[in-house]
Coordinates of C-alpha atoms and ligand atoms in Angstrom, one line a residue:
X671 CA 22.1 10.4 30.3
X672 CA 22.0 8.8 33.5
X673 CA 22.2 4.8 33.4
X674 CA 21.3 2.2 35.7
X675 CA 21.4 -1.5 35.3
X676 CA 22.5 -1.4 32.0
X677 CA 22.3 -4.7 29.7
X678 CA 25.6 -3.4 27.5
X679 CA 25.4 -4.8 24.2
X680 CA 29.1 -4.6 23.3
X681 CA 32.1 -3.8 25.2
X682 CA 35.3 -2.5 24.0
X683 CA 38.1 0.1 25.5
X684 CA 37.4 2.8 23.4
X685 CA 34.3 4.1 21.5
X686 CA 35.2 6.6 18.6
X687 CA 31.6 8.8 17.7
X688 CA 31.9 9.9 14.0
X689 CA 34.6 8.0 11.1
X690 CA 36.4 11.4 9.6
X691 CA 39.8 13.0 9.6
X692 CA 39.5 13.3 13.2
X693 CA 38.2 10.0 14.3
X694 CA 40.5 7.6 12.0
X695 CA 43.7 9.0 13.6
X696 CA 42.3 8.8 17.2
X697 CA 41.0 5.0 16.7
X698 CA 44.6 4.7 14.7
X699 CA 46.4 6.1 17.8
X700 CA 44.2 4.4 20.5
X701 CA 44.8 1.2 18.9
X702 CA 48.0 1.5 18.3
X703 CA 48.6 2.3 22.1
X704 CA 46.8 -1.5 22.9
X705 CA 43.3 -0.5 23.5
X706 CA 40.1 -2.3 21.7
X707 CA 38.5 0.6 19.6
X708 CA 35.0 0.6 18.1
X709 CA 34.1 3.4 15.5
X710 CA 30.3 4.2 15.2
X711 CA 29.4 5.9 12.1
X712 CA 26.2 7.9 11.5
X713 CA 26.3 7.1 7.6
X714 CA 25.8 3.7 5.5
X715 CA 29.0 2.6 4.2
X716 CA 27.9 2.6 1.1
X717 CA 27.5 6.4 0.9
X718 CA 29.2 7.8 3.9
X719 CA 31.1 11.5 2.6
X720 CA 32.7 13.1 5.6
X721 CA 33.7 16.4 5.5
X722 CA 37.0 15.0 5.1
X723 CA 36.5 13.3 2.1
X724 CA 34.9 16.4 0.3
X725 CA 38.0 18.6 1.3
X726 CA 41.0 19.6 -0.2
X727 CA 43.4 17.3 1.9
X728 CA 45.2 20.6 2.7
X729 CA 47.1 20.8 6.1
X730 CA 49.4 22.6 8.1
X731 CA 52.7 21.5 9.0
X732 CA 54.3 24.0 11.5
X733 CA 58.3 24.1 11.3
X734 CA 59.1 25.7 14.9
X735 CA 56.3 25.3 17.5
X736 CA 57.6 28.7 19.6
X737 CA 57.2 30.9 16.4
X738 CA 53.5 29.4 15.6
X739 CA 52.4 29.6 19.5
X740 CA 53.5 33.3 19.0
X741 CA 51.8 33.8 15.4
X742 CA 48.3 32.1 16.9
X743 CA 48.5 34.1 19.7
X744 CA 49.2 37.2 18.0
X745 CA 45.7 37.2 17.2
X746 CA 44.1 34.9 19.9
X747 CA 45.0 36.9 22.9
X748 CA 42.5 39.7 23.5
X749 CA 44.1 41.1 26.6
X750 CA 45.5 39.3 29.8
X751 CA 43.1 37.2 30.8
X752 CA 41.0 36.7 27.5
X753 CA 42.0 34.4 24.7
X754 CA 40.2 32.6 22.3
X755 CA 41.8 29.9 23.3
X756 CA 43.6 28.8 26.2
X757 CA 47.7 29.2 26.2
X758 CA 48.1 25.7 26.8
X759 CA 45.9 24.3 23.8
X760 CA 48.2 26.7 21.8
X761 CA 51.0 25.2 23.2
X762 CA 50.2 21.5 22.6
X763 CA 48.7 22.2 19.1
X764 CA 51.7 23.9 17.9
X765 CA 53.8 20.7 19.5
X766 CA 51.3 17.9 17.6
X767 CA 51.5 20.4 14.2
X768 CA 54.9 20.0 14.3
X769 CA 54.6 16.4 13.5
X770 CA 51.6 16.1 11.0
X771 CA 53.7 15.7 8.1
X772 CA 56.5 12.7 9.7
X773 CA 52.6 10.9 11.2
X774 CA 51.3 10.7 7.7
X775 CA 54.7 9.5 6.2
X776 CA 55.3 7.2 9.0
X777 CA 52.1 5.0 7.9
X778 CA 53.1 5.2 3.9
X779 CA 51.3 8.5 3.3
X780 CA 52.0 10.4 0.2
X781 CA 52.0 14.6 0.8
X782 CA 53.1 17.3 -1.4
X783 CA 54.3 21.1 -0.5
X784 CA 52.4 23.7 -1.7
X785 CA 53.5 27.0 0.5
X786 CA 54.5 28.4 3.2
X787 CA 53.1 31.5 5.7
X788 CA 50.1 31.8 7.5
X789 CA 46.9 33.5 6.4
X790 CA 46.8 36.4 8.8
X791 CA 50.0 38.9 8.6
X792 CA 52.1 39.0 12.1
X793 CA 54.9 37.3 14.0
X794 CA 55.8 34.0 13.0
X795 CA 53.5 33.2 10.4
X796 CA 56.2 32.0 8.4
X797 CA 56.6 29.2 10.4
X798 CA 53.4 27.8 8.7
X799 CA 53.8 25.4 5.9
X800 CA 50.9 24.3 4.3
X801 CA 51.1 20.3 2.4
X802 CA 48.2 18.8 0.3
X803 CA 47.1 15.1 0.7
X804 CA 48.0 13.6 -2.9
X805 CA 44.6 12.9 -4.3
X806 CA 43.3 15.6 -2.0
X807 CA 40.9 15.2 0.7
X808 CA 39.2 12.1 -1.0
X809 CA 42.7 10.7 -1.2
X810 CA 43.3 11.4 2.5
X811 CA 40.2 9.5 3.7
X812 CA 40.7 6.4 1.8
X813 CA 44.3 5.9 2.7
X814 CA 43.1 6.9 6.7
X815 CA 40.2 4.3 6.1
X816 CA 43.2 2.0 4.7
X817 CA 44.7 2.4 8.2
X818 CA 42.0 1.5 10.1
X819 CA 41.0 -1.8 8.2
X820 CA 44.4 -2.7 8.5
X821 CA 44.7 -3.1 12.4
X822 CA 41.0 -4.5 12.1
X823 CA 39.6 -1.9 14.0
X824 CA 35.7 -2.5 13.8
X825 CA 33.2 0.0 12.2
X826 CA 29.6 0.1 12.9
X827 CA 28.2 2.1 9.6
X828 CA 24.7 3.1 9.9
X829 CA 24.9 3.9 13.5
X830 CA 24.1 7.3 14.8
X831 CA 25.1 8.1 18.5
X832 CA 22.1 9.3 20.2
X833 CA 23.2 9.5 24.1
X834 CA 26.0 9.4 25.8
X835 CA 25.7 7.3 29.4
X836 CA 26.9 8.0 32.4
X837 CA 27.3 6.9 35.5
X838 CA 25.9 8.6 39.0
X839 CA 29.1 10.9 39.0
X840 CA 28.9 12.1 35.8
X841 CA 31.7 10.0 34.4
X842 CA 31.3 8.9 30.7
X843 CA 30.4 4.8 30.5
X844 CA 29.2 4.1 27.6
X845 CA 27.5 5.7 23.7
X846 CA 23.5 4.4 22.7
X847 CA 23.4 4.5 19.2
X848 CA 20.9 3.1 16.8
X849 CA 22.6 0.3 14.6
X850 CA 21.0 0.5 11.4
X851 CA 19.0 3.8 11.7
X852 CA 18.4 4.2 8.4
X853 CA 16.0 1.4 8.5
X854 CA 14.7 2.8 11.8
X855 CA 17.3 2.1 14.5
X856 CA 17.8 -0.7 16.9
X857 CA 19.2 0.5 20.3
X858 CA 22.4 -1.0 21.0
X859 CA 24.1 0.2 24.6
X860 CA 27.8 0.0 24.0
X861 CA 30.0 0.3 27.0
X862 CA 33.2 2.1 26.4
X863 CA 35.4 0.8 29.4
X864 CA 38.5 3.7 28.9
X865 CA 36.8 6.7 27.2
X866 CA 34.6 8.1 24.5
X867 CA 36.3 9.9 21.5
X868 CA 33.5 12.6 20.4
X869 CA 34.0 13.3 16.7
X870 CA 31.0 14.3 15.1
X871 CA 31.9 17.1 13.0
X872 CA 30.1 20.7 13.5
X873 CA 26.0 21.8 12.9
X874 CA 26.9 23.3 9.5
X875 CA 23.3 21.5 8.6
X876 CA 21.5 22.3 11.5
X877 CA 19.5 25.8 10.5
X878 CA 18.4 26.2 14.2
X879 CA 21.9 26.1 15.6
X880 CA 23.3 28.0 12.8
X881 CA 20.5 30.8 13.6
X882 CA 21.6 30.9 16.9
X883 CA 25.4 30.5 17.0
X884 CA 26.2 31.9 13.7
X885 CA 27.0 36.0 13.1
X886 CA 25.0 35.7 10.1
X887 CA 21.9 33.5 8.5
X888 CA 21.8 32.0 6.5
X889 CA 25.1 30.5 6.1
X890 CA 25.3 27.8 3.9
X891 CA 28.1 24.6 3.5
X892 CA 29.7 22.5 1.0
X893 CA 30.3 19.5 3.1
X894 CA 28.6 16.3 4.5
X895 CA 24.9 17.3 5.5
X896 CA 25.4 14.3 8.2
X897 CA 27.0 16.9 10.4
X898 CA 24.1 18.4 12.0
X899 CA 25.2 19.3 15.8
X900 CA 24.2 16.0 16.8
X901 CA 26.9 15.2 19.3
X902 CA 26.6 18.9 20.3
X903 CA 23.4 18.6 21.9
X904 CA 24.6 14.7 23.5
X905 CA 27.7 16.9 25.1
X906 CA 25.0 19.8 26.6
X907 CA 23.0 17.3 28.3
X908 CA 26.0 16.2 30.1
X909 CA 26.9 20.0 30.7
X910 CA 29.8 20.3 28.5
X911 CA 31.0 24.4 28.3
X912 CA 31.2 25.6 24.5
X913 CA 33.5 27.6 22.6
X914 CA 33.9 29.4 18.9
X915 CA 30.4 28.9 18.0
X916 CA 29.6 32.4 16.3
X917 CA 33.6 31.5 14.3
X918 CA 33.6 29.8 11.0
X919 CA 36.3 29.6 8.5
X920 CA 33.9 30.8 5.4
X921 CA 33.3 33.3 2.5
X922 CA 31.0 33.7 -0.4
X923 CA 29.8 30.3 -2.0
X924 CA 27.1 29.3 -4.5
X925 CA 24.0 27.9 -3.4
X926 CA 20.4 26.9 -5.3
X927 CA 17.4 26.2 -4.0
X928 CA 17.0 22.1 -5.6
X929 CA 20.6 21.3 -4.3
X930 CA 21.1 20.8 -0.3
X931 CA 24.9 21.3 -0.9
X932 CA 26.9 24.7 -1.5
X933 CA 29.7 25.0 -3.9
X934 CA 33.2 27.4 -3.8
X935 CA 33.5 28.8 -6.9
X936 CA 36.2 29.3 -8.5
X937 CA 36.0 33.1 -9.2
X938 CA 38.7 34.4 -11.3
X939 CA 39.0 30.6 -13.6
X940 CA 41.7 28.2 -13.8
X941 CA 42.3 27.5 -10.4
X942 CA 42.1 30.8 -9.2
X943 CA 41.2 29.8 -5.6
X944 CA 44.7 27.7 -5.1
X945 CA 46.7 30.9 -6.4
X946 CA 44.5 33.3 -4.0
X947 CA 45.0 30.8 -1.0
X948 CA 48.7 30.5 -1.9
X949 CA 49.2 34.3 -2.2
X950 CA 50.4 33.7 -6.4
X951 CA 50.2 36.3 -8.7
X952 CA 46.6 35.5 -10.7
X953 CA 48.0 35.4 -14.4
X954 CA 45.3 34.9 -17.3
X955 CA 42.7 35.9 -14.5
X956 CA 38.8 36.2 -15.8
X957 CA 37.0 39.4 -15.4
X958 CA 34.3 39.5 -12.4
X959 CA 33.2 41.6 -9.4
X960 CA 31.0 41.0 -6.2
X961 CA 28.1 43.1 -5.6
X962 CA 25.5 43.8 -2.6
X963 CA 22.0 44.0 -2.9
X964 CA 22.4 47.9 -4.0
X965 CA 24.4 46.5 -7.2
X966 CA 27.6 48.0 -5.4
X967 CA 30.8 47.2 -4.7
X968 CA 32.1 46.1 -1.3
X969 CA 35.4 44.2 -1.2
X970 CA 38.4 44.3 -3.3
X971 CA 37.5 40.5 -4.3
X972 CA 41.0 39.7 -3.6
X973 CA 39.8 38.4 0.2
X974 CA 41.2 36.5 2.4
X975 CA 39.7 33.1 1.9
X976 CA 38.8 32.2 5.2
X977 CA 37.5 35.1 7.0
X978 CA 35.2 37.2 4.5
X979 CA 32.8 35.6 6.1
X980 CA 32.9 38.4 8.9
X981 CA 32.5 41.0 6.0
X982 CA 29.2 39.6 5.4
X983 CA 27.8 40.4 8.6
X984 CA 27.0 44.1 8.4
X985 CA 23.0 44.5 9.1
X986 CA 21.2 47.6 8.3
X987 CA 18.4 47.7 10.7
X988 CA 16.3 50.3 9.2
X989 CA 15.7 48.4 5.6
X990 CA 15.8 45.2 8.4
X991 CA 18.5 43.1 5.8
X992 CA 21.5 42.2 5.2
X993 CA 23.1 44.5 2.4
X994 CA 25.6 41.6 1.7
X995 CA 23.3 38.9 1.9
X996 CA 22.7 37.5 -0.7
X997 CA 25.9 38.9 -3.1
X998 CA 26.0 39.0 -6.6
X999 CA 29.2 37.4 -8.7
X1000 CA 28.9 39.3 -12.3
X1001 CA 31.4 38.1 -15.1
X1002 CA 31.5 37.9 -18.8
X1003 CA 31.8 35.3 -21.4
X1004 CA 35.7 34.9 -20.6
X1005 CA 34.7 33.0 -16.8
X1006 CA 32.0 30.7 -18.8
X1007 CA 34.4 29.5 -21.6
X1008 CA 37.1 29.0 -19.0
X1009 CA 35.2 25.6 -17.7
X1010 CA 33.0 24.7 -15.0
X1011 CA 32.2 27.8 -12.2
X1012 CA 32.8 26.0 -9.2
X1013 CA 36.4 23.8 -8.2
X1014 CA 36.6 20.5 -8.7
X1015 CA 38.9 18.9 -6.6
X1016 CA 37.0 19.5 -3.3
X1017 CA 33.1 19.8 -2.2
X1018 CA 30.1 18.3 -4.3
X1019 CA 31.2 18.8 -7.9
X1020 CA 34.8 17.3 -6.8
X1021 CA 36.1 13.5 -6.1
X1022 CA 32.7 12.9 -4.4
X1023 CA 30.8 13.2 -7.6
X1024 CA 27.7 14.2 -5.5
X1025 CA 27.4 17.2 -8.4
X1026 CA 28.3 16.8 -11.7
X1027 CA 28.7 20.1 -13.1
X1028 CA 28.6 20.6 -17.0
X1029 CA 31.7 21.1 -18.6
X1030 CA 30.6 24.2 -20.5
X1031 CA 28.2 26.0 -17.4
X1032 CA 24.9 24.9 -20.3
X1033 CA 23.0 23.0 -17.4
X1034 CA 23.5 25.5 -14.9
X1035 CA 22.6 28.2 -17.1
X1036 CA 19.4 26.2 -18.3
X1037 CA 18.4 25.7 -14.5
X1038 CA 18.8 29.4 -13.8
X1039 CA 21.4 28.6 -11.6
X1040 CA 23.6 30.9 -13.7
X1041 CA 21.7 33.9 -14.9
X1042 CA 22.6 35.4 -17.9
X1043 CA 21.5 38.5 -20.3
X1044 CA 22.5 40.3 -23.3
X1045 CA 23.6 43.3 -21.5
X1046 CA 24.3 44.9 -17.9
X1047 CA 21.3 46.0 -17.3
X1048 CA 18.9 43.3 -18.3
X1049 CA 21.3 41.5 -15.9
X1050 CA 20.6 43.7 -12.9
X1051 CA 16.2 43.7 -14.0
X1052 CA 16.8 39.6 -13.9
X1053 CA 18.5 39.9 -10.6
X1054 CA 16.0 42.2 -9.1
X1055 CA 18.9 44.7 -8.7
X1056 CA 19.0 48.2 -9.8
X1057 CA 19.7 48.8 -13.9
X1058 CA 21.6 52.2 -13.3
X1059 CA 23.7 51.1 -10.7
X1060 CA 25.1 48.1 -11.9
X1061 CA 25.8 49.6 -14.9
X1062 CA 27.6 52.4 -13.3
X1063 CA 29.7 49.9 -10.9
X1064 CA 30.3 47.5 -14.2
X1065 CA 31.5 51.2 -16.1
X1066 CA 33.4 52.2 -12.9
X1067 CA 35.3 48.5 -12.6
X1068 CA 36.3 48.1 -15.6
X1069 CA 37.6 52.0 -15.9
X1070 CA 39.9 51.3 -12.9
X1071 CA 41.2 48.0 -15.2
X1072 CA 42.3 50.5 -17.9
X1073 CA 43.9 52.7 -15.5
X1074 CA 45.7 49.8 -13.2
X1075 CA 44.4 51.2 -10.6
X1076 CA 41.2 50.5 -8.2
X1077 CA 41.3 53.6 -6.3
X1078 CA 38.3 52.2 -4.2
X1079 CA 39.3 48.4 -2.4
X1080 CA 43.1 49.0 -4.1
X1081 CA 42.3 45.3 -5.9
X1082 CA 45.6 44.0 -7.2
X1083 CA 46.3 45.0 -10.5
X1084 CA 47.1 41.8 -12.0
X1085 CA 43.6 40.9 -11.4
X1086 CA 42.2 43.7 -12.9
X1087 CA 40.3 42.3 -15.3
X1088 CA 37.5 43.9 -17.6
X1089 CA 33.9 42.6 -17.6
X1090 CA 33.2 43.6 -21.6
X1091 CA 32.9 40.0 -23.1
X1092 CA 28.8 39.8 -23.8
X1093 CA 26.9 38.1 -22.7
X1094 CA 26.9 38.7 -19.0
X1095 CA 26.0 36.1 -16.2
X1096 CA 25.9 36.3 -12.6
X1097 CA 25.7 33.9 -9.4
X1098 CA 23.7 34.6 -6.4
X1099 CA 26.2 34.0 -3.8
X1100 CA 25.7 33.4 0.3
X1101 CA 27.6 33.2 3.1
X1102 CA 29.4 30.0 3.5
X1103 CA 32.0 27.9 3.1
X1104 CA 33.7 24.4 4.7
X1105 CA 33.1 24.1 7.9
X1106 CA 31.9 25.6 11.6
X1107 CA 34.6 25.2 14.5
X1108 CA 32.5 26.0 17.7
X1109 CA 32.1 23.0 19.8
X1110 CA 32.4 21.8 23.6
X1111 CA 35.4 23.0 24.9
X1112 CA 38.3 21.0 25.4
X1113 CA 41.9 21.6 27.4
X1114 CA 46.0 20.2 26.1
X1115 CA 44.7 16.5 26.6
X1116 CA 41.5 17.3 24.3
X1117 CA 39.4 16.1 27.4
X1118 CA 35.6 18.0 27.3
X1119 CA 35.2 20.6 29.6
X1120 CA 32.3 21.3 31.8
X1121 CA 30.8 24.9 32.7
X1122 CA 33.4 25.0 35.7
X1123 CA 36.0 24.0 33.5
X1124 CA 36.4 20.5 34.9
X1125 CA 36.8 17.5 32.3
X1126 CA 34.1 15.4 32.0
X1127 CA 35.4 12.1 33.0
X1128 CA 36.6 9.5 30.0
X1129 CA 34.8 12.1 27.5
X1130 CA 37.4 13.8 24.7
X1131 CA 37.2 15.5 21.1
X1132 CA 39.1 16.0 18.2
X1133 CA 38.7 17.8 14.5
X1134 CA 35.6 20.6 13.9
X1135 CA 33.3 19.3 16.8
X1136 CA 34.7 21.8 19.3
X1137 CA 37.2 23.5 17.2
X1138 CA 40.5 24.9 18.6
X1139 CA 40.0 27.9 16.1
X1140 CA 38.5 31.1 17.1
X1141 CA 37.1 34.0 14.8
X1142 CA 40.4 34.1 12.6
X1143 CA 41.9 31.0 11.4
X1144 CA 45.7 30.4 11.0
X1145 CA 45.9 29.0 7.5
X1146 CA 44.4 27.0 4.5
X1147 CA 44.8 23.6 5.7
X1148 CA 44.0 24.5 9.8
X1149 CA 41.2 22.3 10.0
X1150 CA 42.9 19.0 8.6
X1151 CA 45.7 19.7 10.6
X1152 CA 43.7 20.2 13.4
X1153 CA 42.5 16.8 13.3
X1154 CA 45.4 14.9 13.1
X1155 CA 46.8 16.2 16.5
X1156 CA 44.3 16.5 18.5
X1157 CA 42.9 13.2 17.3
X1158 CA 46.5 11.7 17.8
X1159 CA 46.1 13.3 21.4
X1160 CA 42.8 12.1 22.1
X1161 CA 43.9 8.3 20.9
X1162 CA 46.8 8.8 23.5
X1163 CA 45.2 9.9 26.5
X1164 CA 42.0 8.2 26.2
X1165 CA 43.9 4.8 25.7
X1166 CA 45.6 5.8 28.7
X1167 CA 42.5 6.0 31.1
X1168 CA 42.2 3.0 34.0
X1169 CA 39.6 0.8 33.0
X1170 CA 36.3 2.0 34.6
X1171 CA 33.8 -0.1 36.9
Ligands
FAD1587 C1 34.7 21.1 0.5 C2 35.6 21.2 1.7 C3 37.0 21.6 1.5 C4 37.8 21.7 2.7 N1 39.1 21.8 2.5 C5 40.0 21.8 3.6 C6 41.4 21.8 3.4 O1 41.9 21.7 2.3 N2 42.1 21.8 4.5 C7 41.6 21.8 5.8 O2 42.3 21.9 6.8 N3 40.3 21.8 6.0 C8 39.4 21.8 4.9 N4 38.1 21.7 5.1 C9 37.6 21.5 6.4 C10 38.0 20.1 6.9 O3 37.8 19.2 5.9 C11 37.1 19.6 8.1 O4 37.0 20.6 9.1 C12 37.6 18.3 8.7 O5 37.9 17.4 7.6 C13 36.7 17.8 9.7 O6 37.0 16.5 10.1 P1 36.2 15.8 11.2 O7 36.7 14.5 11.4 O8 36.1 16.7 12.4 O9 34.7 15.8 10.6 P2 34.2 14.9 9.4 O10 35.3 14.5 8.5 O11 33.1 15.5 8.7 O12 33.7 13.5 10.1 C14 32.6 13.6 10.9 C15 31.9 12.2 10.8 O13 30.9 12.1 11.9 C16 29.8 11.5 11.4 N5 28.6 11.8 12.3 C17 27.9 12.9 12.4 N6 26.9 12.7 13.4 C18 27.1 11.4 13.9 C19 26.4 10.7 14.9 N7 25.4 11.1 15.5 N8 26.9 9.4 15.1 C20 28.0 8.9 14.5 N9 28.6 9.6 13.5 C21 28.2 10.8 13.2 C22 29.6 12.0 10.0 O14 28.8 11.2 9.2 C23 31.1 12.1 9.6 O15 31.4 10.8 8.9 C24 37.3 21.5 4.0 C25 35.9 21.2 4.1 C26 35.1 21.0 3.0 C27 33.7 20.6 3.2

């Protein structure tokens, strides 16, 4: 938005939009590098949940930059001229990667291994090792929060951006927000003399953008509805190119109609999902199967975790649906006495306590969120599906268990597991999952890029808002990673800028 004669409110170097895992180490870094930093923050304090917070606290270290700018682009390269992203991002993410673990340590951060090798097969995916904040996600963002009270950086909660303010050539002055917008919003002008940090988060709550961007609706989330494209549509108005908005990291999750929030289940029991992610053999595994809306079938429901997602697009035009959309998750007794369906150390029902689920599945079950029936087929008349045909799939399944073998999606054996422990339940499951990356654009210095590539002057972004990450995503613990170096380069560059006039 165009400003003249501004009455500026407040005046610092550096205005951070958005307090998550991308934000806190940019304000960390700018400060740190001798600029005045303001963060504005959309949430109250008292309940602010970032997508951060609700994660895993899983990121990527990479242990030889040339071997991950080969594994990335190994699958980000579409032919000479086409990449999902640009070389030289590549180049400087694998660089800033490098260094996640020594950043965190160097401010008294505690990390723990977990495994090494990237999620998509190819050159120089062993040079991915993946770490876990201790205390997870919600770990992560307190001891990043730490950080930030201890150089006394300021935080305005309560404060949604609204506009960002320019001057007559486009450059980037200043952020309007609305202090206290909960309680209706007073305008406050806040003049940012280096540069504004954008750091929003994605549109994973915005069901316009998602219908739009997205390669299949609905698609639902299991992090902080506060992210809800906001800063995307403050970029567009200042012309700001986008990329990766039809790419998410996402799979099948668990979502009911009285709850705004998705959940990731835990499919298989017991922490399942870590062993999956980690590529462990699945020992004491529960007995279960997806199915499609004709009761069959359609994966070996040993998927990779972060790109099912794009196996949940097919459309059949003629019946106008979705065939995968919604799924079905069927399982036996076994999965219910096992403990509570979805994880618990990330999303709603983790740290956050936005969900508490019942230790036993009895609430779910008596809210119909979990359906359950005496046999296989009253479960298919209960879930609208097809009595023969589930049957036939349940009879099929849990023949290939006795044999070893599933001669139809070659599921690993060790996770071939009968479903024959009565009663049965099943979970309507959608696409969805953490986060989206599309976003504005951004080059090496995580400046915004306009339509004819050109930064937008003193505007940057770091973490999900404008994503680095194209259709497939390196490993479990990209996005976190993601944030740390490109909000570490955003800091350094932005506190860099000559002061403005
Ligand atoms: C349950 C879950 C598990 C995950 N697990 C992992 C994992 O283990 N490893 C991994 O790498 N990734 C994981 N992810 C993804 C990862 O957590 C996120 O992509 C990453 O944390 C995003 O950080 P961010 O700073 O970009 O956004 P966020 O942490 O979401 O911060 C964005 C902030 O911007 C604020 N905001 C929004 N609009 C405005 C506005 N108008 N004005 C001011 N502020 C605004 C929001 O309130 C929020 O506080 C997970 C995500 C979820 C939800």
């Amino acid at each position: 938005m165009l400003i003249k004669d501004t009455n500026w409110q407040r005046e610092v170097d550096v205005v951070v939009v958005g307090f998550g895992g991308a934000g806190a180490p940019a304000a960390i870094t700018a400060h740190d590098q001798g600029a005045k930093v303001l963060i504005v923050e959309k949430q109250p304090q008292c309940s602010h949940h970032n997508n951060t917070d609700m994660s895993g606290g899983g990121f990527i270290n990479v242990n030889d930059p040339e071997k991950a700018v080969r594994y990335i682009e190994s699958f980000y390269k579409v032919d000479d001229d086409l990449y999902w992203t640009d070389p030289e991002v590549i180049r400087v993410w694998a660089e800033y990667v490098s260094h996640n673990r020594e950043w965190i340590e160097s401010l008294g951060g505690k990390v723990r291994f977990f495994h090494s090798g990237g999620e998509q097969p190819g050159p120089g995916s062993e040079c991915i090792d993946m770490y876990f904040y201790r205390g997870w996600g919600w770990g992560l963002m307190k001891f990043l929060k730490q950080q930030v009270a201890d150089r006394n950086i300021p935080v305005m909660y309560d404060t949604p951006a609204k506009k960002l303010l320019t001057n007559d050539n486009g450059e980037v002055l200043g952020v309007r927000v609305a202090q206290g917008d909960e309680g209706g919003g007073q305008t406050v002008d806040i003049r940012a003399r280096r540069a504004v940090i954008m750091t929003l988060g994605g549109f994973e709550f915005d069901e316009e953008m998602k219908l739009n961007y997205l390669k299949v609706y609905p698609t639902h989330f299991y992090g902080t509805p506060a992210n809800s494209g906001d800063g995307h549509r403050m970029v567009m108005e200042l012309g700001a190119d986008l990329w990766h908005m039809n790419s998410c990291s996402a799979r099948l999750v668990g979502k009911f109609p009285d709850f705004p929030i998705s959940f990731t289940m835990d499919l298989g029991g017991k922490n399942w999902l870590l062993r999956q992610i980690s590529g462990k053999e699945t020992e004491d595994v529960c007995g279960y199967i997806m199915v499609d809306r004709d009761a069959k079938r359609f994966t070996s429901e040993n998927f990779k975790m972060h790109t099912l997602y794009y196996e949940l697009t097919v459309y059949d035009s003629h019946r106008r649906l979705h065939p995968r959309v919604p799924s079905f998750w069927i399982f036996d007794h076994k999965r219910i006495d096992s403990g509570p369906l979805p994880i618990l150390m990330a999303g709603p029902s983790g740290p956050v306590r936005l969900y508490t689920w019942s230790n036993d599945n009895s609430t779910e079950i008596a809210k119909g969120w979990i359906v359950k029936a005496d046999t296989v087929a009253e479960l298919a008349r209960k879930l609208e599906l097809d009595p023969d045909t589930l049957e036939q799939t349940v009879t099929s399944y849990n023949g290939y268990c006795q044999q070893g073998h599933d001669p139809e999606f070659d599921r690993k054996p060790s996770d071939l597991v009968p479903i024959s422990n009565p009663p049965y339940y099943a979970v309507k499951m959608w696409p969805g999952g953490p986060n989206t990356q599309g976003g504005p654009k951004r080059n090496h210095r995580a400046q915004i890029l306009n339509v004819d590539g050109d930064p937008i002057a003193r505007l940057y972004a770091a973490g999900e808002f404008g994503s680095v990450y194209g259709m497939l995503y390196p490993s479990g613990g990209g996005n976190i990673a993601e944030c740390i170096a490109f909000g570490r380069i955003a800091g350094e560059h932005a506190a860099r800028e000559e002061p403005g006039r």
